GROMACS .gro file of C-alpha atoms in nm:
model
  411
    1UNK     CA    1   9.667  11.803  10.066
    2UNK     CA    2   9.760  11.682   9.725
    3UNK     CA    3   9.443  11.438   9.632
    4UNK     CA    4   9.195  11.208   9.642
    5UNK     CA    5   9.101  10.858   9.473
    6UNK     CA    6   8.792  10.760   9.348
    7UNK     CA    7   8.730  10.425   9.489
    8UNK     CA    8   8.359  10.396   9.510
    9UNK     CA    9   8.368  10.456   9.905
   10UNK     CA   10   8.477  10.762  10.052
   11UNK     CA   11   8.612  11.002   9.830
   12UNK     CA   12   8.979  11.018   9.970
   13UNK     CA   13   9.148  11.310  10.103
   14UNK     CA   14   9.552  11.335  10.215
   15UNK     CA   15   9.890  11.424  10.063
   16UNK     CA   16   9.996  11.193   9.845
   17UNK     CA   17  10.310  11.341   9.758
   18UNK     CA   18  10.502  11.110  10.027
   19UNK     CA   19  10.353  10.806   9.862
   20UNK     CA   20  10.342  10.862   9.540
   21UNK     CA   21  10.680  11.042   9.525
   22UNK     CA   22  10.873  10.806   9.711
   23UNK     CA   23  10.692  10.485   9.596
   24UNK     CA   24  10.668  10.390   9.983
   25UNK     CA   25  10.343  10.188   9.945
   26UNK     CA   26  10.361   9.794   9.855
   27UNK     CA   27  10.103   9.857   9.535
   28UNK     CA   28  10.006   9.478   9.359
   29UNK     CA   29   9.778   9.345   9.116
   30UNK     CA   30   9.496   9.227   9.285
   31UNK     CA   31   9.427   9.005   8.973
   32UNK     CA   32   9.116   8.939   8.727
   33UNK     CA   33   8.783   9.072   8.812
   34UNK     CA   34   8.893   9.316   9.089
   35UNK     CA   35   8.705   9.590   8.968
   36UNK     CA   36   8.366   9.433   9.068
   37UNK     CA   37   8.227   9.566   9.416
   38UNK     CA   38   8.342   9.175   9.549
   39UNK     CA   39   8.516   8.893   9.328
   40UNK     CA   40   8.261   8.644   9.514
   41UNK     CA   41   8.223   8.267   9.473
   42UNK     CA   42   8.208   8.312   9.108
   43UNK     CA   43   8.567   8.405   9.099
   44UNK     CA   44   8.894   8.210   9.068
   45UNK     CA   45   9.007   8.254   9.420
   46UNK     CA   46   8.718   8.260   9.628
   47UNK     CA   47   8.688   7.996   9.947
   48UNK     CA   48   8.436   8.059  10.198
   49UNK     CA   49   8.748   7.916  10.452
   50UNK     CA   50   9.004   8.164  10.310
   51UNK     CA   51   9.002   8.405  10.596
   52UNK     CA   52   8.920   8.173  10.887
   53UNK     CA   53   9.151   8.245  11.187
   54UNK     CA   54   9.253   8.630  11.027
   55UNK     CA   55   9.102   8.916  11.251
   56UNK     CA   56   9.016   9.213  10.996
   57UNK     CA   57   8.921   9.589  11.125
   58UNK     CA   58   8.726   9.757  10.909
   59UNK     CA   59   8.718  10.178  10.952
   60UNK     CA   60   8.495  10.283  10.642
   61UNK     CA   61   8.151  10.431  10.721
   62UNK     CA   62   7.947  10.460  10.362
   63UNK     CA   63   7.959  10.086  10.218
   64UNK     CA   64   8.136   9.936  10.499
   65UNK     CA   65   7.831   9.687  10.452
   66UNK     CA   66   8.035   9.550  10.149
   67UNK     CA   67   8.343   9.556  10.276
   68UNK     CA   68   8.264   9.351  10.563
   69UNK     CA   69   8.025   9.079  10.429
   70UNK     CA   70   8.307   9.014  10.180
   71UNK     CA   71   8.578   8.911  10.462
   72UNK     CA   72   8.276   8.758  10.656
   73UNK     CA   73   8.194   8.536  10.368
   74UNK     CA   74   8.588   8.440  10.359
   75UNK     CA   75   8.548   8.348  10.724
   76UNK     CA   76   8.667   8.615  10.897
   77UNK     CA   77   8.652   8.801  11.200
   78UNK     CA   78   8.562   9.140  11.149
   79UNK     CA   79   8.552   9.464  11.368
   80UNK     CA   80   8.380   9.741  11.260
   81UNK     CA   81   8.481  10.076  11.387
   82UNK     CA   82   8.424  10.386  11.111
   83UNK     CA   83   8.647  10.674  11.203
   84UNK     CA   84   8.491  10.965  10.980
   85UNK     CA   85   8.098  11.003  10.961
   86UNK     CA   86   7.996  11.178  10.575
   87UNK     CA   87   7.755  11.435  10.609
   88UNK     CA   88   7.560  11.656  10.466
   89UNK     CA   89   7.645  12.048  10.456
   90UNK     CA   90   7.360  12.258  10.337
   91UNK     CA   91   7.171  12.280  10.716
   92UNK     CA   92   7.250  12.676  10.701
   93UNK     CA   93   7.233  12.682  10.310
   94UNK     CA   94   7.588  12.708  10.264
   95UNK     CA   95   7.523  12.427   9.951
   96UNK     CA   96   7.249  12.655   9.829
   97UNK     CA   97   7.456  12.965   9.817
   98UNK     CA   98   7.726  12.780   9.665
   99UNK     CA   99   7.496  12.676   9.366
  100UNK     CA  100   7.360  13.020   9.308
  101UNK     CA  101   7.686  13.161   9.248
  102UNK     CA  102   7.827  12.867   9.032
  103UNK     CA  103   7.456  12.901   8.837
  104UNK     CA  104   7.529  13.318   8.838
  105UNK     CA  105   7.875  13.280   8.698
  106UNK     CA  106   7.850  12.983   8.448
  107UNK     CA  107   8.159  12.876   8.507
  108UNK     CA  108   8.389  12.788   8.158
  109UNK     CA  109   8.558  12.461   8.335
  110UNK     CA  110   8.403  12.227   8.598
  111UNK     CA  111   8.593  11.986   8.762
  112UNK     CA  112   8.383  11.664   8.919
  113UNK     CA  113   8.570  11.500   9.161
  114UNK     CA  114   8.325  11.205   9.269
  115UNK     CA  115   8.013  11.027   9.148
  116UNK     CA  116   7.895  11.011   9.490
  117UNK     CA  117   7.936  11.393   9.522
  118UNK     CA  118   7.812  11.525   9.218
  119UNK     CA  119   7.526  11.310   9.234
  120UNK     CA  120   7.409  11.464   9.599
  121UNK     CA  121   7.489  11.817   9.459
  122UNK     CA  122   7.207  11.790   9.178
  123UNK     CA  123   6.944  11.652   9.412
  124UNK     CA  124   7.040  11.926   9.642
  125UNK     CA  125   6.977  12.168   9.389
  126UNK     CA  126   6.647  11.990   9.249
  127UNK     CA  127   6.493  12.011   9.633
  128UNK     CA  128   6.587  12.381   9.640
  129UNK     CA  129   6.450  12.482   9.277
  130UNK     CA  130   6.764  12.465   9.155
  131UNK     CA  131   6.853  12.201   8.947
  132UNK     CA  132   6.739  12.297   8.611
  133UNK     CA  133   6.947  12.664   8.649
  134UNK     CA  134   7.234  12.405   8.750
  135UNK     CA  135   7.242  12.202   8.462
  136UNK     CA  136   7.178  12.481   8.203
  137UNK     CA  137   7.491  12.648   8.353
  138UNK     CA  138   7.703  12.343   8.325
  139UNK     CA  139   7.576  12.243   7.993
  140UNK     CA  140   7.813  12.545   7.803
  141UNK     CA  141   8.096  12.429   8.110
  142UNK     CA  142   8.390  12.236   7.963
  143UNK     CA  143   8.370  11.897   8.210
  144UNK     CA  144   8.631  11.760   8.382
  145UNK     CA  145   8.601  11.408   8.557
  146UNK     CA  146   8.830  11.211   8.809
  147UNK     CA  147   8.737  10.879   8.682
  148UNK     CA  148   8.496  10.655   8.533
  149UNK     CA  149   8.245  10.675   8.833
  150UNK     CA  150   8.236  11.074   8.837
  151UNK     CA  151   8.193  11.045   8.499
  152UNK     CA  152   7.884  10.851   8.496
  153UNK     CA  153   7.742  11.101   8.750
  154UNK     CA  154   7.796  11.403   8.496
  155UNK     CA  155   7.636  11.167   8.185
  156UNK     CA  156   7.302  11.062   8.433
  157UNK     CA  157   7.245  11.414   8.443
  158UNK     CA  158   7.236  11.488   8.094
  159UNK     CA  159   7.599  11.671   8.055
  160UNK     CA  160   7.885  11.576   7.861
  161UNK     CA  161   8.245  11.510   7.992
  162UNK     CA  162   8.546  11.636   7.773
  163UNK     CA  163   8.808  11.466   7.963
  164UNK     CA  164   8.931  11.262   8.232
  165UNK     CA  165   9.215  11.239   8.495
  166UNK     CA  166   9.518  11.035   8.420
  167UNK     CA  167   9.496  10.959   8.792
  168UNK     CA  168   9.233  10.922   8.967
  169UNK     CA  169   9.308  11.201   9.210
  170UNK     CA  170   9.242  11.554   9.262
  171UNK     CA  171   9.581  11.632   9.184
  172UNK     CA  172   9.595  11.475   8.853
  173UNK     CA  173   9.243  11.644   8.779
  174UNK     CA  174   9.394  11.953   8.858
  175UNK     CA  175   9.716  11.890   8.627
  176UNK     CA  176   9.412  11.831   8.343
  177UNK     CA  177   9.260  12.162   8.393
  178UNK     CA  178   9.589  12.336   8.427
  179UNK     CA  179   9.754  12.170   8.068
  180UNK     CA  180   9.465  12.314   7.885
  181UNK     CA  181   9.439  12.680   8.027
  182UNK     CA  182   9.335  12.834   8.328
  183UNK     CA  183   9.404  13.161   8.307
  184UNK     CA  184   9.110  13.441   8.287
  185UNK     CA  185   8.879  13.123   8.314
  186UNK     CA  186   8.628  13.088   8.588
  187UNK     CA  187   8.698  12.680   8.702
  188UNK     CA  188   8.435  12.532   8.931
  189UNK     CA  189   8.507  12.234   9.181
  190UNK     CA  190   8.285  12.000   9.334
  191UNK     CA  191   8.497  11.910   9.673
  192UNK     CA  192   8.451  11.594   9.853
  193UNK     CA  193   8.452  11.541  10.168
  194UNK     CA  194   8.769  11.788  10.279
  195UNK     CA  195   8.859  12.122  10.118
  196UNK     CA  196   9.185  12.056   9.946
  197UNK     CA  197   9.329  12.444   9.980
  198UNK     CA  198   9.628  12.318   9.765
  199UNK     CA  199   9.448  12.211   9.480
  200UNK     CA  200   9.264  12.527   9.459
  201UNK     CA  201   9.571  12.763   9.559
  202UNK     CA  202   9.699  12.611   9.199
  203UNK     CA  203   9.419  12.707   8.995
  204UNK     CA  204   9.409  13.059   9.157
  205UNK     CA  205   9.762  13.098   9.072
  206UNK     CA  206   9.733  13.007   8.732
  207UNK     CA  207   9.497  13.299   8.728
  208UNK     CA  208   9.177  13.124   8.724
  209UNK     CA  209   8.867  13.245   8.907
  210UNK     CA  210   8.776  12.935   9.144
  211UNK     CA  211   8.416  12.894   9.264
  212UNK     CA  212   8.360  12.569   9.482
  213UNK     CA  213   8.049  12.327   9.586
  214UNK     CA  214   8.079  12.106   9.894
  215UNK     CA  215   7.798  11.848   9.899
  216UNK     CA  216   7.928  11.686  10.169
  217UNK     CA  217   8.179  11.681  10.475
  218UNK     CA  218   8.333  11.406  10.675
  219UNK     CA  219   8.378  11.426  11.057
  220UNK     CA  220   8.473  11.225  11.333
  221UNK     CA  221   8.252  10.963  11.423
  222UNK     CA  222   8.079  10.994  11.723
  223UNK     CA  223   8.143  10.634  11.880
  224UNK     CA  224   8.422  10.709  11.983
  225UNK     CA  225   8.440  10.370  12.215
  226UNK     CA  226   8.448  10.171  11.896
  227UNK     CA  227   8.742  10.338  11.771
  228UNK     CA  228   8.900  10.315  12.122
  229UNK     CA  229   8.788   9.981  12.108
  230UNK     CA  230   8.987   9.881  11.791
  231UNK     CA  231   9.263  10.099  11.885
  232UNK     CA  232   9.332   9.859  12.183
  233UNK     CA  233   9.288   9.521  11.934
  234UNK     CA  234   9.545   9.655  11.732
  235UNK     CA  235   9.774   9.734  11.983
  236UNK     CA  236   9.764   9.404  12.197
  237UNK     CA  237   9.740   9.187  11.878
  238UNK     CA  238   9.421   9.130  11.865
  239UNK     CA  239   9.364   9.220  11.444
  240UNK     CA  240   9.559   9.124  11.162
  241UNK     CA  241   9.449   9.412  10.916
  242UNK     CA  242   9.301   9.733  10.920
  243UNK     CA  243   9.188   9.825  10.544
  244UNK     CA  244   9.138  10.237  10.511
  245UNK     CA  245   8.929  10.362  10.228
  246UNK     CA  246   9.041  10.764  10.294
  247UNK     CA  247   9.324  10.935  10.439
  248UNK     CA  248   9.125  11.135  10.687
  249UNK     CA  249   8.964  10.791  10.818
  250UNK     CA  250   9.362  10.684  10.908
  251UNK     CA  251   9.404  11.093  11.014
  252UNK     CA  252   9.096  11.041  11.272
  253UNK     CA  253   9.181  10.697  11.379
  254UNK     CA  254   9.569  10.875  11.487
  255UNK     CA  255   9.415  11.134  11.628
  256UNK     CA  256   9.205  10.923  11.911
  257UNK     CA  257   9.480  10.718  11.940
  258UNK     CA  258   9.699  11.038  12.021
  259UNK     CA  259   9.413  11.186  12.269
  260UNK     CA  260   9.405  10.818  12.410
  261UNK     CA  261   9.796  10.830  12.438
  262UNK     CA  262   9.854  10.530  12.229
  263UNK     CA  263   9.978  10.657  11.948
  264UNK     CA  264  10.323  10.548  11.928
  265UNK     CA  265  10.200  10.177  12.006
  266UNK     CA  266   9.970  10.183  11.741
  267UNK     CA  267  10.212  10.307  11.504
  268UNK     CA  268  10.448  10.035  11.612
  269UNK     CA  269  10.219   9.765  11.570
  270UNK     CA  270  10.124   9.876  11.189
  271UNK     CA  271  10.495   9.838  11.162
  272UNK     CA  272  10.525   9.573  11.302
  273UNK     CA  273  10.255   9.282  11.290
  274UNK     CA  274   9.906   9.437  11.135
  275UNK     CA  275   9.864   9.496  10.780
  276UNK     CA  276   9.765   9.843  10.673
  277UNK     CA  277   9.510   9.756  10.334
  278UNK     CA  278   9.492  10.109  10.188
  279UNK     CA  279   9.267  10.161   9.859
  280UNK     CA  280   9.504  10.354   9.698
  281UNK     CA  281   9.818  10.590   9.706
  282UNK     CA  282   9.671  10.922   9.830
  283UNK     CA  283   9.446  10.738  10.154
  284UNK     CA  284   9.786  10.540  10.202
  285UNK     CA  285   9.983  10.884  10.199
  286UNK     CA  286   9.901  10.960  10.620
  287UNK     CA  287  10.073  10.567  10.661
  288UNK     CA  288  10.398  10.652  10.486
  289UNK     CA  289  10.433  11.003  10.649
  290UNK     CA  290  10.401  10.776  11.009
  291UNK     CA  291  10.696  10.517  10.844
  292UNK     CA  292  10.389  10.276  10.815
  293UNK     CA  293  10.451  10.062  10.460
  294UNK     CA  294  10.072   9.995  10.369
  295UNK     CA  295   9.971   9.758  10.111
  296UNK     CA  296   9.811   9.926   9.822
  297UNK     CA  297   9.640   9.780   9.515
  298UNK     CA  298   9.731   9.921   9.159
  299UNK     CA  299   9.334   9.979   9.064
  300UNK     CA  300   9.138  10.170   9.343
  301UNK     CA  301   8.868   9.980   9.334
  302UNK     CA  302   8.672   9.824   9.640
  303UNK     CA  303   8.724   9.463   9.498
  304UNK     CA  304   9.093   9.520   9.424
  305UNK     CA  305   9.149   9.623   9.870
  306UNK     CA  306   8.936   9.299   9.901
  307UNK     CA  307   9.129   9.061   9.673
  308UNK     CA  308   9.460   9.248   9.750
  309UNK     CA  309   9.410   9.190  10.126
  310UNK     CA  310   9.338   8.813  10.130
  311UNK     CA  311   9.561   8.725   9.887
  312UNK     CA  312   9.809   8.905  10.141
  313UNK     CA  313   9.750   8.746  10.463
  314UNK     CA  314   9.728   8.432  10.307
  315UNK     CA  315  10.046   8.460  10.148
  316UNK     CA  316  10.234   8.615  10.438
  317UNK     CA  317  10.105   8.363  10.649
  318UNK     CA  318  10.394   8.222  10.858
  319UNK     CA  319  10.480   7.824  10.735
  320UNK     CA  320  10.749   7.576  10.880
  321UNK     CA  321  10.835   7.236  10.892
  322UNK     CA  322  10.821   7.070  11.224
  323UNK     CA  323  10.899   6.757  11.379
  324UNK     CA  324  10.538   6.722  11.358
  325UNK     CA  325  10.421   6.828  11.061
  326UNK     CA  326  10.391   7.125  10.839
  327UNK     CA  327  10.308   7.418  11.068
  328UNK     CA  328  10.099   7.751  10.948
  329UNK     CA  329   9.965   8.010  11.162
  330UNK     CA  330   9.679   8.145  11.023
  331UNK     CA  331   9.541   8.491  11.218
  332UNK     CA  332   9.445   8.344  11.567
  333UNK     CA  333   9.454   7.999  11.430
  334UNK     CA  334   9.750   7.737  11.446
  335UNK     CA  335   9.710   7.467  11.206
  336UNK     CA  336   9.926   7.195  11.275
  337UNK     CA  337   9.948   6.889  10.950
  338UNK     CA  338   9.559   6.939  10.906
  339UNK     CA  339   9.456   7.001  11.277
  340UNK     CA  340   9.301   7.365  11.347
  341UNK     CA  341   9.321   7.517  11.695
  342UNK     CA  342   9.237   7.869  11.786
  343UNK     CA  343   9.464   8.049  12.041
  344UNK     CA  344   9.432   8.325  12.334
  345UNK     CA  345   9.584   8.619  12.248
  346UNK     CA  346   9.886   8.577  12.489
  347UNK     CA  347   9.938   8.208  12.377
  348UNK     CA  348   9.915   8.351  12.049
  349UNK     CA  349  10.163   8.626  12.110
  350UNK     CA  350  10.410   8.374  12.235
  351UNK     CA  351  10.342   8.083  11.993
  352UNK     CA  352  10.398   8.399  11.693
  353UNK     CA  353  10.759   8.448  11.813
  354UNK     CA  354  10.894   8.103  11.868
  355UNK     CA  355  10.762   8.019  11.498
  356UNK     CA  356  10.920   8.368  11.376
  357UNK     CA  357  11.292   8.206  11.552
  358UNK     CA  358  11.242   7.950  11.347
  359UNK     CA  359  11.348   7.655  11.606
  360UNK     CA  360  11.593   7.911  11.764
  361UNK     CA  361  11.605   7.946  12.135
  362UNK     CA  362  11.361   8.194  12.273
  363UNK     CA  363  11.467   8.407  12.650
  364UNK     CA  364  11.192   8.424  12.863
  365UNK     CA  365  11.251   8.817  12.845
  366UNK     CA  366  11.185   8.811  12.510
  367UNK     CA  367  10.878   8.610  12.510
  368UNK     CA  368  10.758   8.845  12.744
  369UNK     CA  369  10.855   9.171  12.544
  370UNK     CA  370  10.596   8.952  12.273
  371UNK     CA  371  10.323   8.935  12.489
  372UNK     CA  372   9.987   9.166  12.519
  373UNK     CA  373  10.008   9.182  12.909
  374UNK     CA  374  10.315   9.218  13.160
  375UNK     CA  375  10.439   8.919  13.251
  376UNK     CA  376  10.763   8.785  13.445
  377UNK     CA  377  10.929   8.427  13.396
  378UNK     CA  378  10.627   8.295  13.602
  379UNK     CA  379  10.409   8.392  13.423
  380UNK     CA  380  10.542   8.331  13.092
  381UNK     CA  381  10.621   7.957  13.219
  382UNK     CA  382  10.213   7.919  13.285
  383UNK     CA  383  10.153   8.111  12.958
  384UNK     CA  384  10.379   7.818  12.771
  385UNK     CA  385  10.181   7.521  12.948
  386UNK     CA  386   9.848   7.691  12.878
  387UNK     CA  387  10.010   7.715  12.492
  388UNK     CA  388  10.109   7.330  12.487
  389UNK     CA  389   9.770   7.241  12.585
  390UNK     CA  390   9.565   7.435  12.370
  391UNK     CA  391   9.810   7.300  12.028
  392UNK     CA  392   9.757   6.953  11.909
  393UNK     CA  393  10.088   6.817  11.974
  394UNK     CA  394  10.197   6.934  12.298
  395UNK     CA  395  10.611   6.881  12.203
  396UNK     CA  396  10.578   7.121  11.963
  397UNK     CA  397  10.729   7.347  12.204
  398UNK     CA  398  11.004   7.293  12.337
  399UNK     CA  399  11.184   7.354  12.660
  400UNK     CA  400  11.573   7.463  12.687
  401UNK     CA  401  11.713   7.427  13.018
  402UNK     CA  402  11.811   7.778  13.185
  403UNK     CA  403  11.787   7.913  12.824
  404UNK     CA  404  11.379   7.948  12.743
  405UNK     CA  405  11.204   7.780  12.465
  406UNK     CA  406  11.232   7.667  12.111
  407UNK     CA  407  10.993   7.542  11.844
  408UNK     CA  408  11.025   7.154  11.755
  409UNK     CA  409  11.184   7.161  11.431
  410UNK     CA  410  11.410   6.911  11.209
  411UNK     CA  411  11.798   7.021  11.378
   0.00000   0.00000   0.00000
């Protein structure tokens, strides 16, 4: 476990060494005013019919509110189905204790991690009596921030910060501490979320003395059928993204799939035909270790994943001329010279491989390898007249004799 980003959502947990090392994430500019929590209506690129027809999962838990009502107000389809629950720690006092020794030792270094964190750690220590022994300690503590957000959290309490990540990761907060001396120093570490043993197994070999407060843990969510739920749309083709604001959300959503024996499937299909939308390198780092290529945008910011992602399913939306018309299918939706229609998801599995061969003959077998359900030369034949009916020019498809089928293009 190498890091985390700051992204105003979950704090993120995960190795990033595979993606950051390897540069196996597809990281873009998400463009101006993609810091914001959502470039809305004011901005450039905004149309409330930018999403209509794409089917977007959604696996955050704390502000997936945002998340959603942004590709909702795009005209998408969203599922919701958060992964990870954040929760509190201190039931048994284990917070509690953890402040008392961090207040006992006055540590010389503090490292804050997240705004979100450090701002639950001081009104856990207010509520137990604690909060003015907390800040006096902290106040002689050189402070160390991963990123602009964590940073406000340390300045709202009345502290100052003396430095801040490159990165905004643990790792890189860790290289900070590390370049200006740990050794014979007593460092404390506000954790988010996961303990990152690595992180801390550096600073104890560089001979500091590492104390640790955990405001907060994640865990699996307990609706499980909602994960099992999108699990089986993103298997059978039923979403076109997934965004992922923390590597253990994409950790927990593998491990149901695994217990649910659909791992491998699921895998295949982020490969294959649904975007991974990860915030940033370290939550994408659990996608690259499964040979998943997420797309990543180059600020971690909430409004960069939303931007990035609907800039990239519009522009990876499939587009070809036809005999009648231009042809783009849009998510669910085929829109054919002007004319919308909204497809089944076996018509849609079908009508997604004859417009990926481009007017190219199409077996049966293969048409049937596409689909969500088995189905033998029958069945695919029904599946293609259901298809021609639902589009708004039947001909579009095509029938070769003995062969299969072909898309209706200009030969």
């Amino acid at each position: 476990m190498t890091g985390t980003e700051a992204s105003g959502f979950e704090a993120t947990g995960g190795s990033a060494a595979g993606a950051e090392a390897t540069g196996a994430v597809r990281t873009a500019s998400a463009g101006p005013g993609a810091d914001g929590p959502d470039p809305d209506a004011a901005s450039p690129g905004f149309r409330p019919d930018q999403l209509v027809g794409f089917r977007i999962g959604v696996t955050s838990d704390r502000r997936s509110e945002d998340l959603i009502a942004a590709f909702e107000r795009r005209g998408a389809d969203v599922t919701h189905a958060p992964t990870i629950r954040m929760r509190g720690v201190d039931t048994e006092g284990v917070l509690e204790e953890e402040t008392r020794a961090i207040v006992a030792a006055r540590p010389d270094v503090l490292l804050a991690t997240t705004s979100y964190g450090m701002r639950r750690w001081l009104e856990a220590a207010d509520a137990a009596g604690l909060g003015d022994d907390l800040t006096d300690a902290l106040s002689d503590a050189r402070i160390l921030v991963r990123g602009p957000k964590a940073r406000g959290a340390v300045r709202a309490a009345g502290l100052d910060d003396h430095g801040m990540s490159e990165r905004e990761t643990t790792t890189s907060l860790v290289d900070l501490a590390l370049r200006e001396g740990a050794a014979g120093r007593t460092v404390a570490v506000q954790l988010h979320g996961f303990t990152d043993p690595a992180q801390l197994q550096r600073l104890t070999d560089a001979g500091a003395t590492v104390l640790t407060a955990a405001p907060y843990r994640w865990s699996a969510h307990e609706d499980s059928a909602r994960v099992l739920r999108l699990i089986e749309a993103i298997c059978c083709g039923g979403l076109d993204a997934v965004t992922f604001t923390s590597a253990p959300a994409v950790e927990a959503l593998f491990t149901v799939a695994e217990a649910a024996g659909r791992l491998d499937e699921l895998q295949a299909a982020f490969r294959e035909t649904v975007v991974a939308a990860a915030v940033g390198p370290v939550t994408a780092a659990p996608l690259v270790e499964a040979q998943i290529l997420p797309i990543v945008p180059d600020r971690f910011r909430m409004g960069a994943l939303i931007r990035l992602t609907c800039e990239h399913l519009e522009q990876s939306a499939p587009r070809i001329d036809t005999d009648f018309g231009p042809l783009e299918l849009r998510g669910r939706h085929a829109l054919l010279a002007g004319t919308r229609v909204a497809l089944t998801p076996v018509a849609l599995a079908l009508f997604r491989t004859l417009v990926a061969a481009e007017g190219a003959t199409v077996a049966r077998s293969v048409l049937a390898a596409a689909a969500p359900e088995p189905l033998d030369d029958h069945a695919v034949d029904v599946a293609i007249s259901r298809l021609r009916q639902a589009l708004p020019e039947p001909r579009l498809v095509a029938t070769v004799i003995k062969r299969g089928f072909r898309l209706s293009v200009p030969r």
